[in-house]
CSV table of C-alpha atoms (C1' of nucleotides) in Angstrom, one decimal:
chain,number,residue,atom,x,y,z
A,1,MET,CA,28.9,-29.1,5.4
A,2,LEU,CA,25.1,-29.0,5.8
A,3,PRO,CA,23.5,-25.8,4.6
A,4,GLN,CA,21.7,-23.6,7.1
A,5,ILE,CA,18.9,-21.7,5.4
A,6,LEU,CA,16.8,-18.9,6.7
A,7,ILE,CA,13.3,-18.3,5.3
A,8,ALA,CA,12.1,-14.8,6.0
A,9,ASP,CA,8.6,-13.9,4.9
A,10,ASP,CA,5.6,-12.6,6.8
A,11,HIS,CA,3.2,-14.9,4.9
A,12,SER,CA,2.9,-18.1,6.7
A,13,ILE,CA,1.8,-19.9,3.5
A,14,VAL,CA,5.0,-18.8,1.8
A,15,ARG,CA,7.3,-19.9,4.6
A,16,HIS,CA,5.5,-23.2,4.6
A,17,GLY,CA,5.7,-23.7,0.9
A,18,LEU,CA,9.3,-22.8,0.7
A,19,SER,CA,10.3,-25.0,3.6
A,20,ILE,CA,8.7,-28.0,1.9
A,21,ILE,CA,10.5,-27.4,-1.4
A,22,ILE,CA,13.8,-26.9,0.4
A,23,ARG,CA,13.4,-30.0,2.5
A,24,ASP,CA,12.7,-31.9,-0.7
A,25,ILE,CA,15.8,-30.8,-2.6
A,26,LEU,CA,18.1,-30.4,0.4
A,27,PRO,CA,17.1,-32.9,3.0
A,28,ASP,CA,20.1,-32.1,5.1
A,29,ALA,CA,19.5,-28.4,5.3
A,30,GLU,CA,18.7,-26.9,8.6
A,31,LEU,CA,15.9,-24.4,8.4
A,32,PHE,CA,15.3,-21.2,10.2
A,33,PHE,CA,12.3,-18.9,10.0
A,34,ALA,CA,11.8,-15.2,10.5
A,35,THR,CA,8.7,-13.0,10.1
A,36,ASN,CA,10.3,-9.7,10.7
A,37,PHE,CA,13.6,-8.0,10.4
A,38,ASP,CA,14.5,-8.3,14.1
A,39,THR,CA,14.1,-12.0,14.2
A,40,LEU,CA,16.1,-12.2,11.0
A,41,LEU,CA,19.0,-10.3,12.6
A,42,GLN,CA,18.8,-12.5,15.7
A,43,VAL,CA,19.0,-15.7,13.6
A,44,LEU,CA,21.9,-14.2,11.7
A,45,ALA,CA,23.8,-13.3,14.8
A,46,GLU,CA,23.3,-16.8,16.3
A,47,GLY,CA,24.5,-19.1,13.7
A,48,LYS,CA,26.5,-19.4,10.5
A,49,LEU,CA,23.8,-19.1,7.9
A,50,THR,CA,24.6,-20.3,4.4
A,51,LEU,CA,21.6,-18.8,2.6
A,52,ALA,CA,18.8,-16.3,3.4
A,53,ILE,CA,15.7,-16.3,1.3
A,54,CYS,CA,13.9,-13.0,2.0
A,55,ASP,CA,10.7,-11.4,1.1
A,56,VAL,CA,10.9,-7.7,0.2
A,57,ASN,CA,8.2,-6.5,2.4
A,58,MET,CA,9.2,-7.7,5.8
A,59,PRO,CA,7.9,-5.7,8.7
A,60,GLY,CA,10.6,-3.7,10.4
A,61,CYS,CA,12.7,-3.2,7.3
A,62,ASN,CA,11.0,-2.9,4.0
A,63,ASN,CA,13.9,-2.0,1.9
A,64,PHE,CA,17.2,-2.9,0.3
A,65,HIS,CA,19.1,-1.4,3.2
A,66,MET,CA,18.3,-4.7,4.9
A,67,VAL,CA,20.6,-6.5,2.5
A,68,GLN,CA,23.5,-4.2,3.1
A,69,ILE,CA,23.1,-4.7,6.9
A,70,MET,CA,23.0,-8.5,6.4
A,71,LYS,CA,26.0,-8.6,4.2
A,72,GLN,CA,27.9,-6.3,6.6
A,73,ILE,CA,27.2,-8.8,9.4
A,74,GLN,CA,28.2,-11.8,7.4
A,75,PRO,CA,29.7,-11.0,4.0
A,76,GLU,CA,29.8,-14.6,2.7
A,77,LEU,CA,26.1,-15.1,3.3
A,78,LYS,CA,24.1,-15.8,0.2
A,79,ILE,CA,21.0,-13.8,-0.2
A,80,ILE,CA,18.0,-14.5,-2.4
A,81,ILE,CA,15.4,-11.8,-2.6
A,82,TYR,CA,12.0,-13.3,-3.3
A,83,SER,CA,9.3,-10.9,-4.0
A,84,ALA,CA,5.9,-10.2,-5.4
A,85,TYR,CA,7.0,-6.9,-6.8
A,86,ASP,CA,7.6,-5.8,-10.3
A,87,GLU,CA,11.1,-6.7,-11.2
A,88,ASN,CA,12.6,-3.8,-13.1
A,89,LEU,CA,11.5,-1.7,-10.2
A,90,TYR,CA,13.3,-3.5,-7.4
A,91,ALA,CA,15.8,-6.0,-8.8
A,92,ASN,CA,18.6,-3.6,-9.6
A,93,ARG,CA,18.4,-1.8,-6.3
A,94,PHE,CA,18.6,-5.1,-4.4
A,95,ILE,CA,21.5,-6.5,-6.5
A,96,LYS,CA,23.3,-3.2,-6.1
A,97,ALA,CA,22.8,-3.5,-2.3
A,98,GLY,CA,24.5,-6.9,-2.3
A,99,ALA,CA,21.8,-9.5,-3.0
A,100,ASP,CA,22.9,-12.6,-4.9
A,101,LEU,CA,19.6,-13.1,-6.7
A,102,TYR,CA,16.3,-11.5,-7.2
A,103,LEU,CA,13.4,-13.7,-8.0
A,104,GLN,CA,9.7,-13.0,-8.5
A,105,LYS,CA,7.1,-15.1,-6.8
A,106,GLU,CA,5.5,-15.8,-10.1
A,107,ILE,CA,8.3,-18.0,-11.2
A,108,GLU,CA,7.7,-21.8,-11.3
A,109,ASN,CA,9.1,-23.9,-8.5
A,110,GLN,CA,11.5,-25.6,-10.8
A,111,VAL,CA,13.2,-22.3,-11.5
A,112,LEU,CA,13.3,-21.6,-7.8
A,113,ILE,CA,15.0,-24.9,-7.2
A,114,LYS,CA,17.6,-24.3,-9.8
A,115,ALA,CA,18.2,-20.9,-8.5
A,116,ILE,CA,18.8,-22.1,-4.9
A,117,HIS,CA,21.2,-24.8,-6.2
A,118,SER,CA,23.1,-22.2,-8.3
A,119,VAL,CA,23.4,-19.7,-5.5
A,120,LEU,CA,24.6,-22.4,-3.0
A,121,GLU,CA,27.2,-23.7,-5.5
A,122,GLN,CA,28.3,-20.1,-6.3
A,123,ARG,CA,27.4,-20.6,-10.0
A,124,PRO,CA,25.9,-17.6,-11.7
A,125,PHE,CA,22.2,-18.1,-12.3
A,126,ALA,CA,20.7,-16.6,-15.4
A,127,ALA,CA,17.3,-16.0,-14.0
A,128,THR,CA,14.9,-16.2,-16.8
A,129,ALA,CA,12.8,-13.7,-15.1
A,130,ILE,CA,15.4,-11.0,-14.8
A,131,HIS,CA,16.0,-8.7,-17.7
A,132,GLU,CA,13.4,-9.6,-20.2
A,133,GLU,CA,12.3,-6.1,-20.6
A,134,ALA,CA,10.2,-5.8,-23.7
A,135,ASP,CA,11.2,-2.2,-23.7
A,136,ASN,CA,9.0,-0.3,-26.0
A,137,GLY,CA,10.9,2.9,-25.4
A,138,MET,CA,8.8,3.8,-22.4
A,139,VAL,CA,10.9,4.9,-19.5
A,140,ASN,CA,9.5,3.9,-16.1
A,141,PRO,CA,9.4,7.2,-14.2
A,142,ILE,CA,9.8,5.4,-10.9
A,143,SER,CA,13.3,4.2,-12.0
A,144,LEU,CA,14.4,7.9,-12.1
A,145,LEU,CA,14.1,8.1,-8.3
A,146,SER,CA,17.1,7.7,-6.0
A,147,ASP,CA,16.9,5.0,-3.3
A,148,ARG,CA,15.7,7.3,-0.6
A,149,GLU,CA,13.2,9.0,-2.9
A,150,PHE,CA,11.9,5.6,-3.9
A,151,GLU,CA,11.3,4.7,-0.3
A,152,VAL,CA,9.5,7.9,0.4
A,153,SER,CA,7.5,7.5,-2.8
A,154,ASN,CA,6.3,4.0,-1.9
A,155,LEU,CA,5.1,5.2,1.5
A,156,LEU,CA,3.3,8.2,-0.1
A,157,VAL,CA,1.4,5.8,-2.4
A,158,LYS,CA,0.5,3.7,0.6
A,159,GLY,CA,-1.1,6.8,2.1
A,160,LEU,CA,1.4,7.8,4.7
A,161,GLY,CA,1.6,11.5,5.4
A,162,THR,CA,4.8,13.5,5.7
A,163,SER,CA,5.1,13.1,9.5
A,164,GLU,CA,4.3,9.4,9.4
A,165,ILE,CA,7.0,9.0,6.8
A,166,CYS,CA,9.5,11.0,8.8
A,167,HIS,CA,8.9,8.7,11.8
A,168,THR,CA,9.0,5.6,9.7
A,169,LEU,CA,12.4,6.5,8.1
A,170,ASP,CA,13.7,8.5,11.1
A,171,LEU,CA,14.2,11.7,9.1
A,172,GLY,CA,13.4,15.3,9.7
A,173,LYS,CA,10.1,16.4,8.2
A,174,THR,CA,11.7,19.0,6.0
A,175,THR,CA,13.8,16.3,4.6
A,176,VAL,CA,10.8,14.3,3.7
A,177,SER,CA,9.2,17.3,2.1
A,178,THR,CA,12.3,17.8,0.1
A,179,TYR,CA,12.2,14.2,-1.2
A,180,LYS,CA,8.6,14.7,-2.0
A,181,ARG,CA,9.3,17.8,-4.1
A,182,ARG,CA,12.2,16.0,-5.9
A,183,ILE,CA,9.9,13.0,-6.6
A,184,TYR,CA,7.2,15.3,-8.0
A,185,GLU,CA,9.8,17.2,-10.0
A,186,LYS,CA,11.4,14.1,-11.5
A,187,MET,CA,8.0,12.7,-12.5
A,188,GLY,CA,6.6,16.0,-13.7
A,189,ILE,CA,3.6,15.8,-11.5
A,190,SER,CA,2.2,17.9,-8.7
A,191,THR,CA,-0.3,15.8,-6.8
A,192,LEU,CA,-0.6,12.5,-4.9
A,193,PRO,CA,-3.4,11.0,-7.1
A,194,GLU,CA,-1.0,11.5,-10.0
A,195,LEU,CA,1.7,9.5,-8.2
A,196,VAL,CA,-0.9,6.8,-7.4
A,197,THR,CA,-1.8,6.7,-11.1
A,198,ILE,CA,1.8,6.3,-12.2
A,199,TYR,CA,2.2,3.4,-9.8
A,200,ARG,CA,-1.0,1.8,-11.2
A,201,ASN,CA,0.4,2.1,-14.7
A,202,TYR,CA,3.9,1.0,-14.0
A,203,VAL,CA,3.8,-1.3,-11.0
A,204,ASN,CA,2.2,-4.7,-11.1
A,205,ALA,CA,1.9,-5.0,-7.4
A,206,ILE,CA,0.7,-2.8,-4.6
A,207,ILE,CA,3.7,-1.7,-2.6
B,1,MET,CA,-19.2,-36.3,-1.6
B,2,LEU,CA,-15.6,-35.5,-2.2
B,3,PRO,CA,-14.8,-31.8,-2.4
B,4,GLN,CA,-13.4,-30.3,-5.5
B,5,ILE,CA,-11.3,-27.3,-4.7
B,6,LEU,CA,-9.8,-24.8,-7.1
B,7,ILE,CA,-6.7,-22.9,-6.1
B,8,ALA,CA,-6.3,-19.7,-8.1
B,9,ASP,CA,-3.1,-17.8,-7.6
B,10,ASP,CA,-0.4,-16.6,-9.8
B,11,HIS,CA,2.3,-17.4,-7.3
B,12,SER,CA,3.5,-20.9,-7.6
B,13,ILE,CA,4.7,-21.0,-4.1
B,14,VAL,CA,1.2,-20.0,-2.8
B,15,ARG,CA,-0.5,-22.7,-4.9
B,16,HIS,CA,2.0,-25.2,-3.7
B,17,GLY,CA,1.7,-24.2,0.0
B,18,LEU,CA,-2.1,-24.1,-0.2
B,19,SER,CA,-2.3,-27.5,-1.9
B,20,ILE,CA,-0.2,-29.1,0.8
B,21,ILE,CA,-2.4,-27.7,3.6
B,22,ILE,CA,-5.6,-28.8,1.9
B,23,ARG,CA,-4.3,-32.3,1.1
B,24,ASP,CA,-3.4,-32.5,4.8
B,25,ILE,CA,-6.8,-31.5,6.1
B,26,LEU,CA,-8.9,-32.9,3.3
B,27,PRO,CA,-7.2,-35.9,1.9
B,28,ASP,CA,-10.1,-36.8,-0.3
B,29,ALA,CA,-10.3,-33.4,-2.0
B,30,GLU,CA,-9.7,-33.2,-5.7
B,31,LEU,CA,-7.5,-30.1,-6.4
B,32,PHE,CA,-7.5,-27.9,-9.5
B,33,PHE,CA,-5.2,-25.0,-10.2
B,34,ALA,CA,-5.5,-21.7,-12.1
B,35,THR,CA,-2.9,-19.0,-12.6
B,36,ASN,CA,-5.2,-16.6,-14.5
B,37,PHE,CA,-8.8,-15.8,-14.8
B,38,ASP,CA,-9.3,-17.6,-18.1
B,39,THR,CA,-8.1,-20.9,-16.7
B,40,LEU,CA,-10.2,-20.3,-13.7
B,41,LEU,CA,-13.3,-19.9,-15.9
B,42,GLN,CA,-12.4,-23.0,-17.8
B,43,VAL,CA,-12.1,-25.2,-14.7
B,44,LEU,CA,-15.3,-23.7,-13.5
B,45,ALA,CA,-17.1,-24.6,-16.7
B,46,GLU,CA,-15.8,-28.2,-16.7
B,47,GLY,CA,-16.6,-29.5,-13.4
B,48,LYS,CA,-18.7,-29.1,-10.3
B,49,LEU,CA,-16.4,-27.2,-8.0
B,50,THR,CA,-17.1,-27.0,-4.3
B,51,LEU,CA,-14.8,-24.3,-3.3
B,52,ALA,CA,-12.5,-21.8,-5.0
B,53,ILE,CA,-9.7,-20.1,-3.2
B,54,CYS,CA,-8.7,-17.0,-5.2
B,55,ASP,CA,-6.0,-14.4,-5.0
B,56,VAL,CA,-7.2,-10.9,-5.6
B,57,ASN,CA,-4.6,-9.9,-8.1
B,58,MET,CA,-5.0,-12.6,-10.7
B,59,PRO,CA,-3.9,-11.7,-14.2
B,60,GLY,CA,-6.9,-11.1,-16.5
B,61,CYS,CA,-9.3,-9.8,-13.9
B,62,ASN,CA,-7.9,-7.9,-10.9
B,63,ASN,CA,-11.2,-7.0,-9.3
B,64,PHE,CA,-14.3,-8.0,-7.4
B,65,HIS,CA,-16.2,-8.3,-10.7
B,66,MET,CA,-14.5,-11.7,-11.0
B,67,VAL,CA,-16.6,-13.0,-8.1
B,68,GLN,CA,-19.8,-11.9,-9.6
B,69,ILE,CA,-19.1,-13.7,-12.8
B,70,MET,CA,-18.1,-16.9,-10.9
B,71,LYS,CA,-21.3,-16.9,-8.7
B,72,GLN,CA,-23.3,-16.2,-11.8
B,73,ILE,CA,-21.9,-19.3,-13.5
B,74,GLN,CA,-22.3,-21.5,-10.4
B,75,PRO,CA,-24.3,-19.9,-7.6
B,76,GLU,CA,-23.7,-22.6,-5.0
B,77,LEU,CA,-19.9,-22.4,-5.4
B,78,LYS,CA,-18.1,-21.3,-2.2
B,79,ILE,CA,-15.5,-18.6,-2.7
B,80,ILE,CA,-12.7,-17.6,-0.4
B,81,ILE,CA,-10.8,-14.5,-1.4
B,82,TYR,CA,-7.2,-14.7,-0.2
B,83,SER,CA,-5.3,-11.6,-0.6
B,84,ALA,CA,-2.3,-9.6,0.4
B,85,TYR,CA,-4.3,-6.4,0.4
B,86,ASP,CA,-5.5,-4.3,3.2
B,87,GLU,CA,-8.8,-5.5,4.4
B,88,ASN,CA,-10.9,-2.4,4.8
B,89,LEU,CA,-10.2,-1.5,1.3
B,90,TYR,CA,-11.4,-4.6,-0.4
B,91,ALA,CA,-13.2,-7.0,1.9
B,92,ASN,CA,-16.6,-5.4,1.8
B,93,ARG,CA,-16.7,-5.1,-1.9
B,94,PHE,CA,-15.7,-8.8,-2.4
B,95,ILE,CA,-18.3,-9.9,0.2
B,96,LYS,CA,-20.9,-7.8,-1.5
B,97,ALA,CA,-19.9,-9.2,-4.8
B,98,GLY,CA,-20.7,-12.7,-3.5
B,99,ALA,CA,-17.5,-14.0,-1.9
B,100,ASP,CA,-18.1,-16.2,1.2
B,101,LEU,CA,-15.0,-15.1,3.0
B,102,TYR,CA,-12.1,-12.6,2.7
B,103,LEU,CA,-8.8,-13.5,4.2
B,104,GLN,CA,-5.5,-11.7,4.3
B,105,LYS,CA,-2.4,-13.7,3.5
B,106,GLU,CA,-0.8,-12.6,6.8
B,107,ILE,CA,-3.1,-14.9,8.7
B,108,GLU,CA,-1.6,-18.1,10.3
B,109,ASN,CA,-2.2,-21.4,8.6
B,110,GLN,CA,-4.4,-22.6,11.5
B,111,VAL,CA,-6.8,-19.7,10.8
B,112,LEU,CA,-6.9,-20.6,7.2
B,113,ILE,CA,-7.6,-24.2,8.0
B,114,LYS,CA,-10.5,-23.3,10.3
B,115,ALA,CA,-11.8,-20.9,7.6
B,116,ILE,CA,-11.8,-23.6,4.9
B,117,HIS,CA,-13.7,-26.0,7.2
B,118,SER,CA,-16.2,-23.3,8.1
B,119,VAL,CA,-16.9,-22.3,4.6
B,120,LEU,CA,-17.2,-25.9,3.4
B,121,GLU,CA,-19.6,-26.7,6.2
B,122,GLN,CA,-21.6,-23.5,5.6
B,123,ARG,CA,-20.9,-22.3,9.1
B,124,PRO,CA,-20.3,-18.6,9.5
B,125,PHE,CA,-16.6,-17.9,10.2
B,126,ALA,CA,-16.0,-15.3,12.9
B,127,ALA,CA,-12.6,-14.0,12.0
B,128,THR,CA,-14.0,-11.8,9.2
B,129,ALA,CA,-16.3,-9.5,11.2
B,130,ILE,CA,-18.0,-9.0,7.9
B,131,HIS,CA,-21.7,-9.8,7.6
B,132,GLU,CA,-23.3,-10.6,4.4
B,133,GLU,CA,-25.9,-8.1,3.5
B,134,ALA,CA,-29.2,-8.9,1.9
B,135,ASP,CA,-28.3,-6.5,-0.7
B,136,ASN,CA,-27.5,-8.4,-3.9
B,137,GLY,CA,-26.4,-5.5,-6.1
B,138,MET,CA,-23.1,-3.9,-5.2
B,139,VAL,CA,-23.4,-0.6,-3.5
B,140,ASN,CA,-21.2,2.0,-5.0
B,141,PRO,CA,-19.5,3.6,-2.0
B,142,ILE,CA,-19.4,6.9,-3.8
B,143,SER,CA,-23.2,6.9,-3.8
B,144,LEU,CA,-23.2,7.1,0.0
B,145,LEU,CA,-21.9,10.6,-0.2
B,146,SER,CA,-24.1,13.7,0.1
B,147,ASP,CA,-24.0,16.1,-2.8
B,148,ARG,CA,-21.5,18.4,-1.2
B,149,GLU,CA,-19.3,15.5,0.0
B,150,PHE,CA,-19.4,14.2,-3.6
B,151,GLU,CA,-18.2,17.5,-5.0
B,152,VAL,CA,-15.4,17.6,-2.5
B,153,SER,CA,-14.5,14.0,-3.1
B,154,ASN,CA,-14.2,14.5,-6.8
B,155,LEU,CA,-11.9,17.4,-6.4
B,156,LEU,CA,-9.8,15.4,-3.9
B,157,VAL,CA,-9.3,12.6,-6.4
B,158,LYS,CA,-8.3,15.2,-9.0
B,159,GLY,CA,-5.5,16.2,-6.7
B,160,LEU,CA,-6.8,19.5,-5.3
B,161,GLY,CA,-5.8,20.3,-1.7
B,162,THR,CA,-8.1,21.5,1.0
B,163,SER,CA,-7.5,25.2,0.4
B,164,GLU,CA,-7.8,24.8,-3.4
B,165,ILE,CA,-11.1,23.1,-2.8
B,166,CYS,CA,-12.3,25.7,-0.4
B,167,HIS,CA,-11.6,28.4,-3.0
B,168,THR,CA,-13.2,26.4,-5.8
B,169,LEU,CA,-16.5,25.8,-3.8
B,170,ASP,CA,-16.3,29.1,-1.8
B,171,LEU,CA,-16.3,27.4,1.5
B,172,GLY,CA,-14.3,27.8,4.7
B,173,LYS,CA,-11.4,25.5,5.0
B,174,THR,CA,-12.6,23.8,8.1
B,175,THR,CA,-15.8,23.1,6.3
B,176,VAL,CA,-13.8,21.3,3.6
B,177,SER,CA,-11.9,19.4,6.2
B,178,THR,CA,-15.2,18.3,7.8
B,179,TYR,CA,-16.4,17.0,4.5
B,180,LYS,CA,-13.2,15.2,4.0
B,181,ARG,CA,-13.5,13.5,7.4
B,182,ARG,CA,-17.1,12.5,6.6
B,183,ILE,CA,-16.1,11.1,3.2
B,184,TYR,CA,-13.4,9.0,4.7
B,185,GLU,CA,-15.7,7.8,7.5
B,186,LYS,CA,-18.5,6.8,5.2
B,187,MET,CA,-16.0,4.9,3.0
B,188,GLY,CA,-14.1,3.3,5.8
B,189,ILE,CA,-10.8,4.7,4.6
B,190,SER,CA,-8.2,7.0,6.0
B,191,THR,CA,-6.0,8.1,3.0
B,192,LEU,CA,-6.2,9.8,-0.3
B,193,PRO,CA,-4.7,6.8,-2.2
B,194,GLU,CA,-7.5,4.7,-0.9
B,195,LEU,CA,-10.0,7.1,-2.2
B,196,VAL,CA,-8.3,7.1,-5.6
B,197,THR,CA,-8.4,3.3,-5.6
B,198,ILE,CA,-12.1,3.3,-4.8
B,199,TYR,CA,-12.8,5.6,-7.7
B,200,ARG,CA,-10.8,3.4,-10.0
B,201,ASN,CA,-12.6,0.3,-8.9
B,202,TYR,CA,-15.9,2.0,-9.3
B,203,VAL,CA,-15.1,3.0,-12.8
B,204,ASN,CA,-13.7,-0.5,-13.7
B,205,ALA,CA,-16.9,-2.1,-12.3
B,206,ILE,CA,-19.3,-0.1,-14.4
B,207,ILE,CA,-17.4,-0.4,-17.7
C,1,DG,C1',-46.3,14.8,13.1
C,2,DC,C1',-42.4,14.5,16.1
C,3,DA,C1',-37.9,12.6,17.1
C,4,DA,C1',-33.6,11.2,15.3
C,5,DT,C1',-30.3,11.6,11.9
C,6,DT,C1',-27.9,13.7,8.2
C,7,DT,C1',-26.3,17.7,5.9
C,8,DG,C1',-24.2,22.2,5.3
C,9,DT,C1',-21.5,25.3,7.5
C,10,DA,C1',-17.4,27.4,10.5
C,11,DG,C1',-14.4,29.6,14.5
C,12,DA,C1',-10.4,28.8,17.7
C,13,DA,C1',-6.7,26.1,18.7
C,14,DT,C1',-3.6,22.9,17.3
C,15,DT,C1',-0.9,20.0,14.2
C,16,DA,C1',1.0,18.9,9.7
C,17,DG,C1',3.4,20.2,5.7
C,18,DT,C1',6.1,23.5,2.6
C,19,DT,C1',9.6,26.6,1.1
C,20,DC,C1',13.9,28.5,0.9
C,21,DT,C1',18.2,27.9,2.0
C,22,DA,C1',22.3,25.3,2.8
C,23,DC,C1',25.9,22.0,3.0
C,24,DA,C1',28.6,17.6,3.0
C,25,DT,C1',29.2,13.5,0.4
C,26,DA,C1',28.7,10.6,-3.7
C,27,DT,C1',28.6,10.0,-8.4
C,28,DA,C1',29.2,11.3,-13.1
C,29,DT,C1',31.5,13.9,-16.8
C,30,DT,C1',35.2,15.9,-19.3
D,1,DA,C1',42.3,15.3,-11.7
D,2,DA,C1',39.0,18.8,-11.8
D,3,DT,C1',34.5,20.1,-12.2
D,4,DA,C1',29.6,19.4,-12.3
D,5,DT,C1',25.6,17.3,-10.9
D,6,DA,C1',22.9,14.3,-7.8
D,7,DT,C1',21.9,12.7,-3.3
D,8,DG,C1',21.0,12.7,1.6
D,9,DT,C1',20.0,15.7,5.1
D,10,DA,C1',17.8,19.6,7.9
D,11,DG,C1',16.8,24.6,10.4
D,12,DA,C1',13.8,28.7,10.4
D,13,DA,C1',9.9,30.8,8.9
D,14,DC,C1',5.9,30.3,6.9
D,15,DT,C1',1.3,28.2,5.0
D,16,DA,C1',-2.0,24.5,4.9
D,17,DA,C1',-4.9,21.3,7.1
D,18,DT,C1',-7.1,19.0,11.0
D,19,DT,C1',-9.6,18.6,15.3
D,20,DC,C1',-13.0,19.7,18.3
D,21,DT,C1',-17.0,21.9,18.9
D,22,DA,C1',-21.3,23.8,17.5
D,23,DC,C1',-25.6,24.9,15.4
D,24,DA,C1',-29.4,25.6,12.1
D,25,DA,C1',-31.8,23.5,8.2
D,26,DA,C1',-33.1,19.5,5.7
D,27,DT,C1',-34.3,14.7,5.6
D,28,DT,C1',-35.6,10.3,7.2
D,29,DG,C1',-37.8,7.0,10.3
D,30,DC,C1',-41.5,5.6,13.0
DNA sequence: GCAATTTGTAGAATTAGTTCTACATATATT
DNA sequence: AATATATGTAGAACTAATTCTACAAATTGC
């Protein structure tokens, strides 16, 4: 069986780099590309994909819900989430949603290669990157948020207003306001600049 | 003369992808790599680099000050800033700091290739729409504000809302809204988080 | 010294956002 | 299993904020 691998990332350079690595280690693999969630779903519908390597921040579906949908369509699909974002922020949510592996873009190519092999061969991969929290007792306040609150919080930090968020997530505006209140409550803050500051302090990437 | 090109990015996949593209279009180029600002400075000190392609978010020096230091060490060095961040937030500051080009990672490889050629051949590259200003010193965007706008701006960054500000300064609320609009216009931004970010960058720059 | 621009200021009309309440489902606790 | 808490969601009524327009005073540019 020759593996069919989908590379989903909106950065051309990342797609290019990944495809070269994969062609190198899996010459028989058939590669597909997607730059947004719609294309991804199309590719998924068409063929029997073996593995999908996905960026977190894909236009059309920036969140872990994407993973649930993909696994629903094709449960045996292997999914590697490949992201620039801080790990303890995202990894658990993606794994919970059904991803097989969460890797940070900072990892070396050798680690990536091992990870791809492991996932394809159904071996568990102990990603060096995952769970090396030098936890000095500091609780990351962002981890207190529920999935939906987290989504709203990310959009708030990006500068979206309540109504923009409610359109983006297809929710009522009072719903978004409720999330906003709960976010502020959980974090013990009352203003957007405070939220931005918390992100600065706890997140290593701009979301 | 064979070009010596430094690729500075903390993402292995981006370094890899860039190096493949550059080897393709400039087979004679000698490539160097850096994953943090210290290594970058080391490489810069060692040889006569022609071009540096740098990620914004390099560990050790996340801001445009990096560019000033690099140009100070070697004024004829060409610098391309290659970033995932929103352009109107960062581009002008990087250009003012001495970068020759600011590109977003979303661009297609062909654009990147053209940009590299243009910069190496000292041709202006159209895609940026950013003109170099004669002004050597960096303009602090906050200094563009009038006195009243500055007062309002400071309160906004502190997290006060429009009505709180209009009580604090004893102004009508539409007046405060007008100031807010003018502040955003002058700074080329449209959201509070962007304003907060500008304040942080300004503070980082003068410290 | 006169014209052009910037600055300080708001009213009226409109749009955005919050609060309070509520309820079903999911998850955790005992 | 029973209970408690957390999560996802929103309607009705309200408050906050923006937009569009406007205009006088100060400042800048030629």
